[in-house]
CSV table of C-alpha atoms in Angstrom, one decimal:
chain,number,residue,atom,x,y,z
A,526,MET,CA,137.6,55.1,91.0
A,527,ALA,CA,133.7,55.2,91.2
A,528,GLU,CA,133.6,55.8,94.9
A,529,THR,CA,136.1,58.8,94.3
A,530,SER,CA,133.9,60.2,91.5
A,531,ALA,CA,130.8,60.0,93.6
A,532,ARG,CA,132.6,61.7,96.4
A,533,LEU,CA,133.8,64.6,94.2
A,534,LEU,CA,130.3,65.2,93.0
A,535,ALA,CA,129.1,65.2,96.7
A,536,LEU,CA,131.8,67.8,97.6
A,537,LEU,CA,131.0,69.9,94.5
A,538,SER,CA,127.2,69.9,95.4
A,539,LEU,CA,128.0,70.9,99.0
A,540,LEU,CA,130.4,73.7,98.0
A,541,GLN,CA,127.6,75.0,95.5
A,542,ALA,CA,125.1,75.1,98.3
A,543,ARG,CA,126.9,77.3,100.8
A,544,ARG,CA,129.5,80.2,100.5
A,545,ASP,CA,131.9,79.1,103.2
A,546,TRP,CA,132.6,75.5,104.5
A,547,PRO,CA,134.8,74.6,107.6
A,548,GLY,CA,137.1,71.8,106.4
A,549,SER,CA,136.2,69.7,109.5
A,550,LEU,CA,132.5,70.1,108.6
A,551,LEU,CA,133.0,68.9,105.0
A,552,ALA,CA,134.9,65.9,106.4
A,553,GLU,CA,132.1,65.1,108.7
A,554,ARG,CA,129.5,65.4,105.9
A,555,LEU,CA,131.5,63.1,103.3
A,556,GLU,CA,132.5,60.8,106.3
A,557,VAL,CA,136.1,61.1,105.4
A,558,SER,CA,139.3,62.6,106.9
A,559,PRO,CA,140.3,66.1,106.4
A,560,ARG,CA,143.2,65.1,104.4
A,561,THR,CA,140.9,63.2,101.9
A,562,VAL,CA,138.9,66.5,101.7
A,563,ARG,CA,142.2,68.4,100.8
A,564,ARG,CA,143.1,65.8,98.1
A,565,ASP,CA,139.5,65.9,96.7
A,566,VAL,CA,139.7,69.8,96.6
A,567,ASP,CA,143.0,69.5,94.8
A,568,ARG,CA,141.2,67.1,92.1
A,569,LEU,CA,138.4,69.7,91.7
A,570,ARG,CA,141.0,72.5,91.1
A,571,ASP,CA,142.5,70.3,88.4
A,572,LEU,CA,139.1,70.0,86.8
A,573,GLY,CA,138.7,73.7,86.7
A,574,TYR,CA,136.8,74.5,89.7
A,575,PRO,CA,138.2,77.6,91.6
A,576,VAL,CA,138.1,76.3,95.2
A,577,ARG,CA,139.8,78.7,97.5
A,578,ALA,CA,141.1,77.9,100.9
A,579,THR,CA,139.8,80.3,103.7
A,580,LYS,CA,141.7,81.3,106.9
A,581,GLY,CA,140.2,81.2,110.2
A,582,PRO,CA,140.1,79.2,113.5
A,583,ASP,CA,138.7,76.2,111.6
A,584,GLY,CA,140.1,76.7,108.1
A,585,GLY,CA,137.9,75.9,105.2
A,586,TYR,CA,137.0,76.2,101.6
A,587,ARG,CA,134.9,78.4,99.3
A,588,LEU,CA,133.9,77.9,95.6
A,589,ASP,CA,134.8,81.2,93.9
A,590,ALA,CA,133.9,82.6,90.5
A,591,GLY,CA,136.6,81.7,87.9
A,592,ALA,CA,137.8,82.9,84.4
A,593,GLU,CA,135.8,80.2,82.7
A,594,LEU,CA,132.5,78.4,83.4
A,595,PRO,CA,133.2,74.9,84.8
A,596,PRO,CA,130.6,72.1,84.7
A,597,LEU,CA,127.8,72.6,87.0
A,598,LEU,CA,125.9,70.3,89.2
A,599,PHE,CA,122.1,70.5,89.6
A,600,ASP,CA,119.6,68.6,91.7
A,601,ASP,CA,116.3,67.5,90.1
A,602,ASP,CA,114.3,70.5,91.0
A,603,GLN,CA,117.2,72.9,89.8
A,604,ALA,CA,117.4,71.0,86.5
A,605,ILE,CA,113.8,71.3,85.7
A,606,ALA,CA,113.6,74.9,86.6
A,607,VAL,CA,116.6,75.8,84.4
A,608,ALA,CA,114.9,73.8,81.5
A,609,VAL,CA,111.6,75.8,81.8
A,610,ALA,CA,113.2,79.1,82.3
A,611,LEU,CA,115.4,78.6,79.1
A,612,GLN,CA,112.1,77.8,77.1
A,613,THR,CA,110.5,81.3,78.3
A,614,ALA,CA,113.7,83.2,78.3
A,615,THR,CA,113.3,84.9,75.0
A,616,THR,CA,110.0,86.5,76.0
A,617,THR,CA,111.8,89.1,78.2
A,618,VAL,CA,115.2,89.8,76.6
A,619,THR,CA,115.9,89.7,72.8
A,620,GLY,CA,119.0,88.7,71.2
A,621,ILE,CA,119.5,85.4,73.2
A,622,GLU,CA,117.3,83.0,71.3
A,623,GLU,CA,120.1,80.9,69.8
A,624,GLY,CA,121.9,81.0,73.1
A,625,ALA,CA,118.9,79.8,75.0
A,626,LEU,CA,118.1,76.9,72.5
A,627,ARG,CA,121.7,75.8,72.7
A,628,ALA,CA,121.9,75.9,76.5
A,629,LEU,CA,118.6,74.0,76.6
A,630,ALA,CA,119.8,71.3,74.3
A,631,THR,CA,123.1,71.1,76.4
A,632,VAL,CA,121.2,70.7,79.7
A,633,ARG,CA,118.8,68.0,78.2
A,634,GLN,CA,121.6,66.0,76.9
A,635,VAL,CA,123.2,65.2,80.2
A,636,MET,CA,120.0,64.8,82.1
A,637,PRO,CA,119.1,61.3,83.4
A,638,ALA,CA,116.3,59.7,81.7
A,639,ARG,CA,113.8,60.3,84.3
A,640,LEU,CA,114.4,64.0,84.2
A,641,ARG,CA,114.6,64.2,80.4
A,642,GLN,CA,111.1,62.7,80.3
A,643,ARG,CA,109.7,65.2,82.7
A,644,VAL,CA,111.3,68.1,80.8
A,645,ASP,CA,110.0,66.8,77.5
A,646,ALA,CA,106.5,66.7,78.9
A,647,LEU,CA,106.8,70.4,79.7
A,648,GLN,CA,106.9,72.0,76.2
A,649,VAL,CA,106.0,75.5,76.9
A,650,THR,CA,104.3,77.6,74.1
A,651,THR,CA,104.5,81.3,75.3
A,652,VAL,CA,101.7,83.5,74.0
A,653,ASP,CA,103.1,87.1,74.2
A,654,ARG,CA,100.2,89.3,75.2
A,655,TYR,CA,102.5,92.4,74.7
A,656,ALA,CA,104.1,91.3,71.4
A,657,HIS,CA,102.7,94.5,69.7
A,658,ARG,CA,104.6,96.7,72.2
A,659,ARG,CA,107.7,94.7,72.9
A,660,THR,CA,111.0,96.6,72.4
A,661,THR,CA,114.5,95.4,71.8
A,662,VAL,CA,116.8,95.4,74.7
A,663,ASP,CA,120.5,94.7,74.2
A,664,SER,CA,121.6,92.0,76.8
A,665,ASP,CA,125.0,93.7,77.2
A,666,GLN,CA,123.2,97.1,78.2
A,667,LEU,CA,121.0,95.1,80.4
A,668,ILE,CA,123.8,93.5,82.3
A,669,ALA,CA,125.6,96.9,82.6
A,670,ILE,CA,122.6,98.4,84.2
A,671,GLY,CA,122.1,95.3,86.5
A,672,MET,CA,125.8,95.6,87.6
A,673,ALA,CA,125.2,99.2,88.7
A,674,VAL,CA,122.2,98.2,90.6
A,675,ARG,CA,123.9,95.4,92.3
A,676,ALA,CA,127.0,97.5,93.2
A,677,GLN,CA,124.8,100.5,94.2
A,678,GLU,CA,126.7,102.9,91.9
A,679,VAL,CA,125.5,106.0,90.4
A,680,LEU,CA,124.5,105.4,86.8
A,681,ARG,CA,124.8,108.2,84.0
A,682,PHE,CA,123.0,107.8,80.9
A,683,ASP,CA,121.5,109.3,77.8
A,684,TYR,CA,118.0,109.1,77.7
A,685,ALA,CA,115.9,109.8,74.5
A,686,ALA,CA,113.2,108.1,72.3
A,687,PRO,CA,114.4,105.8,69.5
A,688,GLY,CA,115.0,107.9,66.3
A,689,THR,CA,115.9,111.1,68.2
A,690,PRO,CA,118.8,112.8,66.4
A,691,GLU,CA,121.9,112.6,68.6
A,692,GLY,CA,122.4,116.3,68.6
A,693,GLU,CA,118.9,116.8,70.1
A,694,TRP,CA,119.2,114.5,73.0
A,695,PRO,CA,118.5,116.1,76.4
A,696,PRO,CA,121.5,116.3,79.0
A,697,PRO,CA,122.6,113.0,80.5
A,698,ARG,CA,120.6,111.7,83.5
A,699,LYS,CA,122.3,110.8,86.8
A,700,VAL,CA,120.3,108.3,88.6
A,701,GLU,CA,120.7,105.9,91.9
A,702,PRO,CA,119.6,102.8,90.3
A,703,HIS,CA,117.5,100.5,92.4
A,704,HIS,CA,115.6,97.9,90.6
A,705,LEU,CA,115.2,96.5,87.0
A,706,VAL,CA,111.5,95.3,86.3
A,707,THR,CA,109.7,94.2,83.5
A,708,TRP,CA,105.9,95.4,82.8
A,709,GLY,CA,103.8,95.1,79.9
A,710,GLY,CA,106.4,93.6,77.6
A,711,ARG,CA,109.2,96.1,78.5
A,712,TRP,CA,112.2,96.6,80.7
A,713,TYR,CA,112.2,99.5,83.2
A,714,LEU,CA,114.7,100.9,85.5
A,715,VAL,CA,113.4,102.3,88.8
A,716,GLY,CA,115.9,104.8,90.6
A,717,TRP,CA,116.2,108.1,92.3
A,718,ASP,CA,116.8,110.8,89.9
A,719,LEU,CA,119.6,113.1,91.5
A,720,ASP,CA,118.8,116.2,89.5
A,721,ARG,CA,115.1,116.1,90.0
A,722,LYS,CA,115.3,114.7,93.6
A,723,ASP,CA,112.5,112.3,93.2
A,724,TRP,CA,111.7,108.6,92.0
A,725,ARG,CA,111.5,108.0,88.4
A,726,THR,CA,111.0,105.0,86.0
A,727,PHE,CA,113.2,104.9,82.7
A,728,ARG,CA,112.6,102.5,79.7
A,729,VAL,CA,115.7,100.5,79.3
A,730,ASP,CA,115.4,100.6,75.4
A,731,ARG,CA,115.7,104.4,75.6
A,732,MET,CA,118.8,104.4,77.8
A,733,THR,CA,122.4,104.5,76.7
A,734,PRO,CA,124.7,104.0,79.8
A,735,LYS,CA,127.8,105.9,80.2
A,736,THR,CA,131.1,104.6,81.6
A,737,PRO,CA,132.4,104.8,84.1
A,738,THR,CA,129.8,104.6,86.6
A,739,GLY,CA,129.6,107.2,89.5
A,740,PRO,CA,130.1,107.0,93.2
A,741,ARG,CA,128.5,104.4,95.4
A,742,PHE,CA,125.4,105.3,97.4
A,743,ALA,CA,123.2,104.2,100.2
A,744,ALA,CA,120.1,102.6,99.0
A,745,ARG,CA,117.0,104.7,99.8
A,746,GLU,CA,113.6,103.3,100.9
A,747,LEU,CA,110.9,103.1,98.1
A,748,PRO,CA,107.8,105.2,98.6
A,749,ALA,CA,105.9,101.9,98.6
A,750,PRO,CA,106.1,98.3,100.6
A,751,ASP,CA,107.9,96.8,97.5
A,752,VAL,CA,108.7,97.5,93.9
A,753,ALA,CA,105.8,95.6,92.5
A,754,THR,CA,103.5,97.8,94.4
A,755,TYR,CA,105.4,100.8,93.4
A,756,ILE,CA,105.3,99.9,89.7
A,757,SER,CA,101.6,99.0,89.7
A,758,SER,CA,100.5,102.2,91.4
A,759,ARG,CA,102.7,104.2,89.1
A,760,PHE,CA,101.2,102.6,85.7
A,761,HIS,CA,97.7,102.2,87.0
A,762,GLY,CA,97.4,105.2,89.2
A,763,GLN,CA,98.3,107.8,86.7
A,764,ASP,CA,96.0,107.2,83.6
A,765,LYS,CA,97.2,109.9,81.2
A,766,ASN,CA,94.5,109.0,78.4
A,767,PRO,CA,92.6,112.3,78.1
A,768,CYS,CA,89.3,110.8,77.0
A,769,ARG,CA,86.9,109.0,79.3
A,770,GLY,CA,83.3,107.6,78.5
A,771,GLU,CA,80.6,105.2,79.5
A,772,ALA,CA,78.2,103.0,77.8
A,773,ILE,CA,75.5,100.4,78.9
A,774,LEU,CA,76.3,97.0,77.4
A,775,GLN,CA,73.8,94.2,77.0
A,776,ALA,CA,76.1,91.4,78.3
A,777,LYS,CA,77.1,89.9,81.7
A,778,ALA,CA,79.4,92.1,83.8
A,779,SER,CA,81.6,89.1,84.4
A,780,ASP,CA,82.0,88.7,80.6
A,781,ILE,CA,82.9,92.0,80.0
A,782,ALA,CA,85.4,92.4,82.9
A,783,GLN,CA,87.3,89.5,81.6
A,784,TRP,CA,88.4,91.5,78.4
A,785,ALA,CA,87.9,95.1,79.4
A,786,GLY,CA,91.5,95.3,80.5
A,787,HIS,CA,93.4,97.5,83.2
A,788,GLY,CA,91.9,100.8,84.1
A,789,ALA,CA,88.4,99.8,83.0
A,790,PHE,CA,85.3,100.0,85.3
A,791,VAL,CA,82.6,97.4,85.0
A,792,GLU,CA,79.2,97.8,87.1
A,793,GLU,CA,76.7,95.1,86.9
A,794,LEU,CA,73.3,96.7,86.3
A,795,THR,CA,71.1,93.4,85.6
A,796,PRO,CA,72.1,89.9,85.2
A,797,THR,CA,72.5,90.6,81.5
A,798,SER,CA,73.6,94.2,81.2
A,799,CYS,CA,76.3,96.3,82.7
A,800,ARG,CA,77.8,99.8,82.8
A,801,LEU,CA,81.5,99.9,81.3
A,802,ALA,CA,83.7,103.0,81.7
A,803,LEU,CA,86.9,103.2,79.7
A,804,THR,CA,89.6,105.7,78.8
A,805,GLY,CA,91.3,106.3,75.5
A,806,TRP,CA,93.8,108.3,73.6
A,807,SER,CA,91.1,109.9,71.3
A,808,TRP,CA,87.3,110.0,71.1
A,809,THR,CA,87.4,108.0,67.9
A,810,GLY,CA,89.7,105.4,69.5
A,811,LEU,CA,87.5,105.2,72.6
A,812,ALA,CA,84.4,104.6,70.5
A,813,ALA,CA,86.3,101.7,68.6
A,814,MET,CA,87.2,100.2,72.0
A,815,PHE,CA,83.5,100.1,73.1
A,816,GLY,CA,82.6,98.6,69.6
A,817,MET,CA,85.0,95.5,70.3
A,818,PHE,CA,82.6,93.8,72.6
A,819,GLU,CA,80.1,91.7,70.5
A,820,CYS,CA,76.9,92.9,72.0
A,821,ASP,CA,74.4,95.8,71.8
A,822,LEU,CA,75.3,98.9,73.6
A,823,GLU,CA,74.1,102.3,74.3
A,824,PHE,CA,76.5,105.3,74.7
A,825,VAL,CA,76.0,107.3,78.0
A,826,GLY,CA,78.2,110.0,77.3
A,827,PRO,CA,79.8,112.4,76.8
A,828,GLN,CA,78.6,113.9,73.8
A,829,GLU,CA,82.0,113.9,72.2
A,830,LEU,CA,82.0,110.1,72.5
A,831,LYS,CA,78.5,110.0,70.7
A,832,ASP,CA,79.7,112.1,68.0
A,833,ALA,CA,82.9,110.0,67.5
A,834,ALA,CA,80.8,106.9,67.4
A,835,ALA,CA,78.6,108.5,64.7
A,836,GLN,CA,81.6,109.4,62.6
A,837,LEU,CA,83.1,106.0,63.1
A,838,ALA,CA,79.8,104.2,62.0
A,839,ALA,CA,79.7,106.3,58.9
A,840,ARG,CA,83.4,105.6,58.1
A,841,TYR,CA,82.6,101.7,58.6
A,842,GLN,CA,79.5,101.9,56.5
A,843,GLU,CA,81.5,103.5,53.5
A,844,ALA,CA,84.3,101.0,53.8
A,845,ALA,CA,82.0,98.0,53.9
A,846,SER,CA,80.1,99.3,50.7
């Protein structure tokens, strides 16, 4: 019985590692006869694994998707990867916290002692840099968009900012969906807008997909080497903040650059001073951003920035008194 169980686990591991297996190759790998492979396949089917016989010169087997999730078999590296992924899963999708914790407990419970010790040593604390701007994304909605991406089917959806009255929504968008990406704590869809005939990015939390999806399409080539390059250039290369100012800071350029954030320009002037250029949504906001660095500073300009700094100083003085 122990030998049969070990062989079934070995057979299951092989079927999970590759889509199609000739029966003769399985028999060779397991060092058994083709007849034994057939019997073992029947045993796996009785346990709920949807193993399908494939036709062809050699004949073979394929592990298909079933109506229910059967028990899974992971090697050591896969088990650790799953455990770490479950610990950090809630930083990207909301609404799955309880499911992720239960899944982690289930995986850990069946791990051998050697793996459980390694996983317990990997207690990950996620500090969310973008918690202040994270938005709620419904997991069902995310899956629906992902399925349209995978099937290369035109996606129709309403697109409006949260809180917009339904009667004021713009007309539905028609997009060839290409990639789902995360950036700065938010989910985005990258796709070809059929009405505007150009590439666009859409915040998933503002999308309401419509069913059914549209016709299939042939994938277009991104205007960048890869999606990461495209997204980075789109968000960094198009700074829409209207205000830009400069100041001289009495601090090391390396220290300032560490905290200045994306889009900032830091130029070393001396070993203990640097020039910092920032952009902001308003002159007052920009002056406040310069003030967050704990060092003496001198505003270079423009005059609007200097005026905003004086107003902010007076406001702070009044608040402190």
